[in-house]
Amino acid sequence: MKSLFNKGAVTAIVLLITATLSGCGEDNAQQSAAPATPSNEHYNFRLAHTWPTNFPIFGDAIHSMATMANKMSNGRINITIDSKNKHKAPFGIFDMVKSGQYDMGHSGSYYWKGKVPNTLYFTSMPFGMTAEEQYAWFYHGGGFDLTQKVYAPHNLISFPGGNTGNQMGGWFQKEINSIEDLQGLKMRIPGFAGEILAKVGGKPTNIPAGELYTALERGTIDALEWVGPSLDLRMGFHKVAPYYYTGWHEPGSEMQFLFNKEKWESLPADIQEILRVSMRLAAYDMYAHSYHESAVNWDSMKADYPNIQVKSFPNEVLQAMKDVNDVLIAEYAAADPLAKEIIDSQAAYLKKARAWTKISDQSYYETMESLQ
Ligand code: CA
């Protein structure tokens, strides 16, 4: 096939894109292995994701990444997307991309905690960083390289895959005024946050999405957390539980694009760069999209259901959960040197980032609130 670009022009475009993203750990991490000469070959990739067909926001980010990669490569990159309805293995993405059954995946890093414990840290940690703070850590504060340290031994590269923003603490049938109110409380809250709830007396469970509404309505569970108005509205939880608690457990959940490492390293530099830019832009845009959906959905929920009561957990409850969190994290750090390296990096970065957040965003919100 006749090339649409001469070699010099393609090289110039690649250099321009690379220069735009210079200074990021991810560039150095993968470019050395790539063949230097741009190719005019066509590249077909198969991507499997955890979500149902037409899942809003998350699914939109995946399709937008694939469309961008196709357009930027002038049709040379084609990504076929399979939802869980097709491959039937929503929590098999790690293994399917590792083995090469699929070239790419989209999922959440914390889902692999049972398989590779150190994957826990790359989605969102209770009491941890917000989306902005975490993006800064991922792209400029060493987070990307630490992610690859965990994934590379499994023949995988993990790229940020889009952020939900700060998640709400969940829908509750009863008010939580003290630790006593958590005793025996049955709540759908997966992962590490569920472990914390269990340690302070609650009973965490995980229930498939399709059964959540009925479980909450019939009292099979007393509470649940999902995401926030962006995705909660269509689930209808506000119709069956009056209390909407603010968050503590997923302050900025980042999804992931997974790539088979061997496959990635076989690709020419221009194809890698187009994929890298597409994934990065789709991830940022998912954060903006989530923010938008939460803002407009919360606006309509407030108007249509004025009895929704927004609450925050009392300090006593949050402090008890934070204490448990700190003990569990210290145990993880003591048990594994790489876990310690990640935990220390996140803690040190959070300290610096939060000092800035405090005099910038936090100060701005507080000052604006005080005005008429
Ligand atoms: Ca959640």
CSV table of C-alpha atoms and ligand atoms in Angstrom, one decimal:
chain,number,residue,atom,x,y,z
A,1,MET,CA,0.0,0.0,0.0
A,2,LYS,CA,1.3,3.5,-0.9
A,3,SER,CA,2.2,5.5,2.1
A,4,LEU,CA,0.1,8.6,2.8
A,5,PHE,CA,3.0,10.2,4.7
A,6,ASN,CA,6.6,10.3,3.8
A,7,LYS,CA,8.9,8.9,6.5
A,8,GLY,CA,10.2,12.3,7.4
A,9,ALA,CA,6.7,13.7,8.1
A,10,VAL,CA,5.7,10.7,10.2
A,11,THR,CA,8.9,11.0,12.2
A,12,ALA,CA,8.2,14.8,12.7
A,13,ILE,CA,4.7,14.0,14.0
A,14,VAL,CA,6.0,11.3,16.4
A,15,LEU,CA,8.7,13.7,17.7
A,16,LEU,CA,6.1,16.4,18.2
A,17,ILE,CA,3.7,14.1,20.2
A,18,THR,CA,6.7,12.7,22.2
A,19,ALA,CA,7.9,16.2,23.0
A,20,THR,CA,4.4,17.1,24.2
A,21,LEU,CA,4.5,14.3,26.7
A,22,SER,CA,8.1,14.6,27.7
A,23,GLY,CA,9.1,14.4,31.3
A,24,CYS,CA,6.7,11.6,32.0
A,25,GLY,CA,8.0,8.3,33.4
A,26,GLU,CA,5.8,6.3,31.0
A,27,ASP,CA,7.8,7.6,27.9
A,28,ASN,CA,11.1,6.3,29.2
A,29,ALA,CA,9.6,3.1,30.4
A,30,GLN,CA,8.4,1.7,27.1
A,31,GLN,CA,10.0,3.5,24.2
A,32,SER,CA,13.4,1.9,24.4
A,33,ALA,CA,12.1,-1.5,23.3
A,34,ALA,CA,10.2,-0.1,20.3
A,35,PRO,CA,11.5,-0.5,16.7
A,36,ALA,CA,12.6,3.0,15.5
A,37,THR,CA,11.1,2.9,12.0
A,38,PRO,CA,7.5,3.9,11.6
A,39,SER,CA,5.5,1.3,9.8
A,40,ASN,CA,2.7,1.5,7.2
A,41,GLU,CA,1.3,-1.8,8.3
A,42,HIS,CA,-2.3,-2.2,9.7
A,43,TYR,CA,-2.7,-3.2,13.3
A,44,ASN,CA,-5.7,-5.0,14.6
A,45,PHE,CA,-6.2,-5.3,18.3
A,46,ARG,CA,-8.8,-7.1,20.4
A,47,LEU,CA,-9.9,-5.4,23.7
A,48,ALA,CA,-11.9,-7.1,26.4
A,49,HIS,CA,-13.5,-5.0,29.2
A,50,THR,CA,-15.2,-5.8,32.5
A,51,TRP,CA,-18.4,-3.8,31.9
A,52,PRO,CA,-21.7,-4.7,30.2
A,53,THR,CA,-22.4,-3.7,26.6
A,54,ASN,CA,-23.2,0.0,26.3
A,55,PHE,CA,-22.1,0.7,29.9
A,56,PRO,CA,-22.2,4.5,30.1
A,57,ILE,CA,-19.1,6.7,30.8
A,58,PHE,CA,-16.6,3.7,31.2
A,59,GLY,CA,-17.8,2.2,27.9
A,60,ASP,CA,-17.8,5.7,26.3
A,61,ALA,CA,-14.1,6.1,27.3
A,62,ILE,CA,-13.1,2.8,25.7
A,63,HIS,CA,-14.9,3.6,22.4
A,64,SER,CA,-13.5,7.1,22.3
A,65,MET,CA,-9.9,5.7,22.8
A,66,ALA,CA,-10.5,3.3,19.9
A,67,THR,CA,-12.0,5.9,17.6
A,68,MET,CA,-9.1,8.4,18.3
A,69,ALA,CA,-6.5,5.7,17.7
A,70,ASN,CA,-8.2,4.8,14.4
A,71,LYS,CA,-8.4,8.4,13.2
A,72,MET,CA,-4.9,9.4,14.3
A,73,SER,CA,-3.4,6.4,12.6
A,74,ASN,CA,-5.4,7.1,9.4
A,75,GLY,CA,-7.2,3.8,9.8
A,76,ARG,CA,-4.1,1.7,10.4
A,77,ILE,CA,-5.2,0.9,14.0
A,78,ASN,CA,-8.4,-1.0,14.4
A,79,ILE,CA,-9.5,-2.1,17.9
A,80,THR,CA,-12.4,-4.6,18.3
A,81,ILE,CA,-14.1,-4.2,21.6
A,82,ASP,CA,-15.7,-7.1,23.5
A,83,SER,CA,-17.9,-6.4,26.6
A,84,LYS,CA,-18.5,-8.9,29.3
A,85,ASN,CA,-21.7,-9.9,27.5
A,86,LYS,CA,-19.5,-11.3,24.8
A,87,HIS,CA,-16.5,-12.9,26.6
A,88,LYS,CA,-18.4,-13.8,29.8
A,89,ALA,CA,-15.4,-13.2,32.0
A,90,PRO,CA,-15.7,-9.7,33.6
A,91,PHE,CA,-13.0,-10.5,36.1
A,92,GLY,CA,-10.9,-12.5,33.7
A,93,ILE,CA,-9.4,-9.5,31.9
A,94,PHE,CA,-6.0,-9.7,33.7
A,95,ASP,CA,-5.5,-13.3,32.6
A,96,MET,CA,-6.9,-12.9,29.1
A,97,VAL,CA,-4.6,-10.0,28.3
A,98,LYS,CA,-1.6,-11.6,30.1
A,99,SER,CA,-2.0,-14.8,28.0
A,100,GLY,CA,-2.5,-12.8,24.8
A,101,GLN,CA,-6.0,-14.1,24.3
A,102,TYR,CA,-6.8,-10.4,24.1
A,103,ASP,CA,-4.2,-7.7,23.3
A,104,MET,CA,-5.9,-5.0,25.5
A,105,GLY,CA,-8.2,-4.7,28.4
A,106,HIS,CA,-10.2,-2.2,30.4
A,107,SER,CA,-10.9,-2.8,34.0
A,108,GLY,CA,-10.0,-1.8,37.5
A,109,SER,CA,-6.6,-2.6,39.1
A,110,TYR,CA,-8.1,-3.3,42.5
A,111,TYR,CA,-10.0,-6.3,41.1
A,112,TRP,CA,-6.8,-8.2,40.9
A,113,LYS,CA,-5.9,-7.9,44.6
A,114,GLY,CA,-6.7,-11.6,45.2
A,115,LYS,CA,-4.3,-12.6,42.4
A,116,VAL,CA,-1.5,-10.1,42.8
A,117,PRO,CA,-1.9,-8.2,46.1
A,118,ASN,CA,0.1,-5.1,45.0
A,119,THR,CA,-2.4,-4.2,42.2
A,120,LEU,CA,-4.6,-2.9,45.0
A,121,TYR,CA,-2.9,0.5,45.2
A,122,PHE,CA,-3.5,1.8,41.6
A,123,THR,CA,-7.3,2.4,41.6
A,124,SER,CA,-8.0,4.5,44.7
A,125,MET,CA,-7.2,4.0,48.4
A,126,PRO,CA,-9.5,4.9,51.3
A,127,PHE,CA,-8.4,8.2,52.8
A,128,GLY,CA,-6.0,8.6,49.9
A,129,MET,CA,-5.5,10.9,47.0
A,130,THR,CA,-8.2,12.7,44.9
A,131,ALA,CA,-8.2,12.3,41.1
A,132,GLU,CA,-6.1,15.4,40.6
A,133,GLU,CA,-3.6,14.4,43.2
A,134,GLN,CA,-3.4,10.9,41.9
A,135,TYR,CA,-3.0,11.9,38.3
A,136,ALA,CA,-0.1,14.1,39.3
A,137,TRP,CA,1.4,11.1,41.1
A,138,PHE,CA,0.8,8.7,38.2
A,139,TYR,CA,2.2,10.9,35.5
A,140,HIS,CA,4.8,13.0,37.3
A,141,GLY,CA,5.4,11.6,40.8
A,142,GLY,CA,6.6,8.1,40.1
A,143,GLY,CA,3.3,6.3,40.1
A,144,PHE,CA,3.5,5.0,36.5
A,145,ASP,CA,6.8,3.3,37.0
A,146,LEU,CA,5.7,1.7,40.3
A,147,THR,CA,2.6,0.4,38.5
A,148,GLN,CA,4.8,-1.3,35.8
A,149,LYS,CA,6.9,-2.8,38.5
A,150,VAL,CA,3.8,-4.7,39.7
A,151,TYR,CA,2.5,-5.5,36.2
A,152,ALA,CA,5.6,-6.3,34.2
A,153,PRO,CA,6.3,-9.7,35.7
A,154,HIS,CA,2.8,-10.7,34.5
A,155,ASN,CA,3.5,-9.7,30.9
A,156,LEU,CA,1.3,-6.6,31.3
A,157,ILE,CA,1.5,-2.8,31.0
A,158,SER,CA,-1.2,-0.8,32.9
A,159,PHE,CA,-2.1,2.7,31.8
A,160,PRO,CA,-4.6,5.0,33.6
A,161,GLY,CA,-8.0,4.3,32.1
A,162,GLY,CA,-10.3,7.1,33.4
A,163,ASN,CA,-11.4,8.4,36.7
A,164,THR,CA,-14.8,8.4,38.4
A,165,GLY,CA,-13.9,11.4,40.6
A,166,ASN,CA,-14.7,11.3,44.3
A,167,GLN,CA,-17.2,8.6,45.0
A,168,MET,CA,-20.1,9.0,47.4
A,169,GLY,CA,-20.0,7.0,50.7
A,170,GLY,CA,-23.3,5.3,49.7
A,171,TRP,CA,-27.0,5.0,50.3
A,172,PHE,CA,-28.2,4.1,53.8
A,173,GLN,CA,-31.6,3.1,55.2
A,174,LYS,CA,-30.7,4.5,58.6
A,175,GLU,CA,-28.6,7.4,59.9
A,176,ILE,CA,-25.1,6.5,61.1
A,177,ASN,CA,-24.4,8.5,64.3
A,178,SER,CA,-21.8,6.4,66.0
A,179,ILE,CA,-19.8,3.2,65.7
A,180,GLU,CA,-22.7,1.4,67.4
A,181,ASP,CA,-24.8,2.0,64.3
A,182,LEU,CA,-22.3,0.1,62.2
A,183,GLN,CA,-22.5,-3.1,64.3
A,184,GLY,CA,-23.9,-5.8,62.1
A,185,LEU,CA,-24.7,-3.3,59.3
A,186,LYS,CA,-25.0,-5.3,56.0
A,187,MET,CA,-23.4,-3.2,53.2
A,188,ARG,CA,-22.4,-3.8,49.7
A,189,ILE,CA,-18.9,-2.4,49.7
A,190,PRO,CA,-16.2,-4.4,48.0
A,191,GLY,CA,-12.4,-4.5,48.3
A,192,PHE,CA,-10.2,-2.9,50.9
A,193,ALA,CA,-12.9,-0.6,52.1
A,194,GLY,CA,-15.0,-3.6,52.9
A,195,GLU,CA,-12.2,-5.0,55.0
A,196,ILE,CA,-12.1,-1.8,56.9
A,197,LEU,CA,-15.9,-1.9,57.5
A,198,ALA,CA,-15.6,-5.5,58.8
A,199,LYS,CA,-13.0,-4.5,61.3
A,200,VAL,CA,-15.2,-1.8,62.8
A,201,GLY,CA,-18.2,-4.2,63.1
A,202,GLY,CA,-20.0,-4.0,59.8
A,203,LYS,CA,-20.8,-6.9,57.4
A,204,PRO,CA,-19.5,-6.2,53.9
A,205,THR,CA,-20.9,-8.1,51.0
A,206,ASN,CA,-20.6,-8.0,47.3
A,207,ILE,CA,-23.7,-8.4,45.2
A,208,PRO,CA,-24.0,-8.2,41.4
A,209,ALA,CA,-25.1,-4.9,40.1
A,210,GLY,CA,-28.4,-6.2,38.7
A,211,GLU,CA,-29.6,-7.3,42.1
A,212,LEU,CA,-28.5,-4.3,44.2
A,213,TYR,CA,-31.8,-2.3,44.0
A,214,THR,CA,-33.9,-5.2,45.1
A,215,ALA,CA,-31.5,-6.1,47.9
A,216,LEU,CA,-31.6,-2.5,49.3
A,217,GLU,CA,-35.4,-2.2,48.8
A,218,ARG,CA,-36.2,-5.6,50.5
A,219,GLY,CA,-33.7,-5.1,53.4
A,220,THR,CA,-31.3,-7.9,52.4
A,221,ILE,CA,-28.7,-5.2,52.8
A,222,ASP,CA,-28.9,-2.0,54.9
A,223,ALA,CA,-26.7,0.1,52.7
A,224,LEU,CA,-24.6,0.1,49.6
A,225,GLU,CA,-22.0,2.2,47.8
A,226,TRP,CA,-21.9,2.3,44.0
A,227,VAL,CA,-20.2,5.4,42.5
A,228,GLY,CA,-21.9,8.8,42.7
A,229,PRO,CA,-24.7,10.6,40.9
A,230,SER,CA,-23.0,9.9,37.5
A,231,LEU,CA,-23.9,6.2,37.7
A,232,ASP,CA,-26.2,6.0,40.8
A,233,LEU,CA,-29.1,7.9,39.2
A,234,ARG,CA,-30.0,5.2,36.7
A,235,MET,CA,-29.8,2.5,39.5
A,236,GLY,CA,-32.6,4.2,41.3
A,237,PHE,CA,-31.2,3.8,44.8
A,238,HIS,CA,-32.6,7.2,45.8
A,239,LYS,CA,-36.1,5.8,45.5
A,240,VAL,CA,-35.5,3.2,48.3
A,241,ALA,CA,-32.9,4.7,50.7
A,242,PRO,CA,-33.1,8.3,52.1
A,243,TYR,CA,-29.5,8.9,53.3
A,244,TYR,CA,-26.8,9.7,50.8
A,245,TYR,CA,-23.4,9.8,52.6
A,246,THR,CA,-20.3,11.6,51.4
A,247,GLY,CA,-17.2,9.6,50.6
A,248,TRP,CA,-14.1,8.4,52.3
A,249,HIS,CA,-13.3,5.1,50.6
A,250,GLU,CA,-12.8,5.9,46.9
A,251,PRO,CA,-11.6,9.5,46.6
A,252,GLY,CA,-10.6,9.1,43.0
A,253,SER,CA,-11.1,5.7,41.4
A,254,GLU,CA,-8.9,5.3,38.3
A,255,MET,CA,-9.8,2.5,35.8
A,256,GLN,CA,-7.1,1.0,33.7
A,257,PHE,CA,-6.2,0.1,30.2
A,258,LEU,CA,-4.2,-3.1,30.2
A,259,PHE,CA,-1.9,-4.1,27.3
A,260,ASN,CA,-0.1,-7.4,26.6
A,261,LYS,CA,3.5,-6.3,27.2
A,262,GLU,CA,5.0,-8.6,24.6
A,263,LYS,CA,2.6,-7.4,22.0
A,264,TRP,CA,3.2,-3.7,23.0
A,265,GLU,CA,7.0,-4.2,22.6
A,266,SER,CA,6.6,-5.6,19.1
A,267,LEU,CA,4.8,-2.4,17.9
A,268,PRO,CA,6.6,0.4,16.1
A,269,ALA,CA,7.1,3.7,18.0
A,270,ASP,CA,4.5,5.6,16.0
A,271,ILE,CA,1.7,3.0,16.7
A,272,GLN,CA,2.7,2.9,20.4
A,273,GLU,CA,2.6,6.7,20.6
A,274,ILE,CA,-0.8,6.9,19.0
A,275,LEU,CA,-2.2,4.3,21.4
A,276,ARG,CA,-0.5,6.0,24.4
A,277,VAL,CA,-1.9,9.4,23.5
A,278,SER,CA,-5.4,7.9,22.8
A,279,MET,CA,-5.5,6.1,26.1
A,280,ARG,CA,-4.2,9.1,28.1
A,281,LEU,CA,-6.7,11.5,26.5
A,282,ALA,CA,-9.6,9.1,26.9
A,283,ALA,CA,-8.7,8.6,30.6
A,284,TYR,CA,-8.7,12.4,31.2
A,285,ASP,CA,-11.9,12.8,29.3
A,286,MET,CA,-13.6,10.1,31.3
A,287,TYR,CA,-12.8,12.2,34.4
A,288,ALA,CA,-14.4,15.3,32.8
A,289,HIS,CA,-17.4,13.2,31.6
A,290,SER,CA,-17.9,11.7,35.1
A,291,TYR,CA,-17.8,15.1,36.6
A,292,HIS,CA,-20.4,16.4,34.1
A,293,GLU,CA,-22.7,13.4,34.6
A,294,SER,CA,-22.5,13.8,38.4
A,295,ALA,CA,-23.3,17.5,38.3
A,296,VAL,CA,-26.3,17.2,36.0
A,297,ASN,CA,-27.6,14.0,37.6
A,298,TRP,CA,-27.3,15.5,41.1
A,299,ASP,CA,-29.2,18.5,40.0
A,300,SER,CA,-32.1,16.5,38.8
A,301,MET,CA,-32.0,14.1,41.7
A,302,LYS,CA,-32.3,17.0,44.2
A,303,ALA,CA,-35.2,18.5,42.2
A,304,ASP,CA,-37.1,15.2,41.8
A,305,TYR,CA,-36.4,13.7,45.2
A,306,PRO,CA,-36.2,16.6,47.7
A,307,ASN,CA,-36.2,14.2,50.6
A,308,ILE,CA,-32.7,12.8,49.8
A,309,GLN,CA,-30.6,13.7,52.9
A,310,VAL,CA,-26.9,14.2,52.3
A,311,LYS,CA,-24.9,13.3,55.4
A,312,SER,CA,-21.3,12.9,56.3
A,313,PHE,CA,-20.1,10.2,58.8
A,314,PRO,CA,-19.4,11.6,62.2
A,315,ASN,CA,-15.7,12.1,63.1
A,316,GLU,CA,-15.8,9.3,65.6
A,317,VAL,CA,-16.8,6.9,62.9
A,318,LEU,CA,-14.3,8.2,60.3
A,319,GLN,CA,-11.5,8.2,62.8
A,320,ALA,CA,-12.2,4.6,63.8
A,321,MET,CA,-12.1,3.5,60.1
A,322,LYS,CA,-8.9,5.6,59.5
A,323,ASP,CA,-7.2,3.9,62.4
A,324,VAL,CA,-8.1,0.5,61.0
A,325,ASN,CA,-6.9,1.6,57.6
A,326,ASP,CA,-3.5,2.7,59.0
A,327,VAL,CA,-3.0,-0.6,60.8
A,328,LEU,CA,-3.9,-2.7,57.7
A,329,ILE,CA,-1.7,-0.6,55.4
A,330,ALA,CA,1.2,-0.9,57.9
A,331,GLU,CA,0.7,-4.7,57.9
A,332,TYR,CA,0.8,-4.8,54.1
A,333,ALA,CA,4.0,-2.7,54.0
A,334,ALA,CA,5.7,-4.9,56.6
A,335,ALA,CA,4.9,-8.0,54.6
A,336,ASP,CA,6.3,-7.0,51.2
A,337,PRO,CA,9.1,-4.7,50.1
A,338,LEU,CA,7.3,-3.6,46.9
A,339,ALA,CA,4.1,-2.9,48.8
A,340,LYS,CA,6.2,-0.8,51.2
A,341,GLU,CA,7.7,1.1,48.2
A,342,ILE,CA,4.3,1.9,46.8
A,343,ILE,CA,2.7,2.8,50.1
A,344,ASP,CA,5.6,5.1,51.1
A,345,SER,CA,5.6,6.7,47.7
A,346,GLN,CA,1.8,7.4,47.9
A,347,ALA,CA,2.0,8.6,51.5
A,348,ALA,CA,4.9,11.0,50.7
A,349,TYR,CA,3.2,12.3,47.6
A,350,LEU,CA,-0.1,12.8,49.3
A,351,LYS,CA,1.5,14.8,52.0
A,352,LYS,CA,3.1,17.2,49.5
A,353,ALA,CA,0.1,17.3,47.2
A,354,ARG,CA,-2.4,17.9,50.0
A,355,ALA,CA,-0.5,20.9,51.3
A,356,TRP,CA,-0.9,22.4,47.9
A,357,THR,CA,-4.6,21.4,47.6
A,358,LYS,CA,-5.2,23.0,51.0
A,359,ILE,CA,-4.0,26.5,50.0
A,360,SER,CA,-5.4,26.2,46.4
A,361,ASP,CA,-8.7,24.3,45.9
A,362,GLN,CA,-9.7,23.9,49.5
A,363,SER,CA,-9.0,27.5,50.3
A,364,TYR,CA,-10.9,28.6,47.1
A,365,TYR,CA,-14.0,26.6,48.0
A,366,GLU,CA,-14.0,27.8,51.6
A,367,THR,CA,-13.5,31.4,50.6
A,368,MET,CA,-16.3,31.3,47.9
A,369,GLU,CA,-18.7,29.6,50.4
A,370,SER,CA,-18.2,32.5,52.8
A,371,LEU,CA,-19.4,35.1,50.1
A,372,GLN,CA,-23.0,36.0,49.3
B,1,CA,CA,-17.6,2.3,44.4
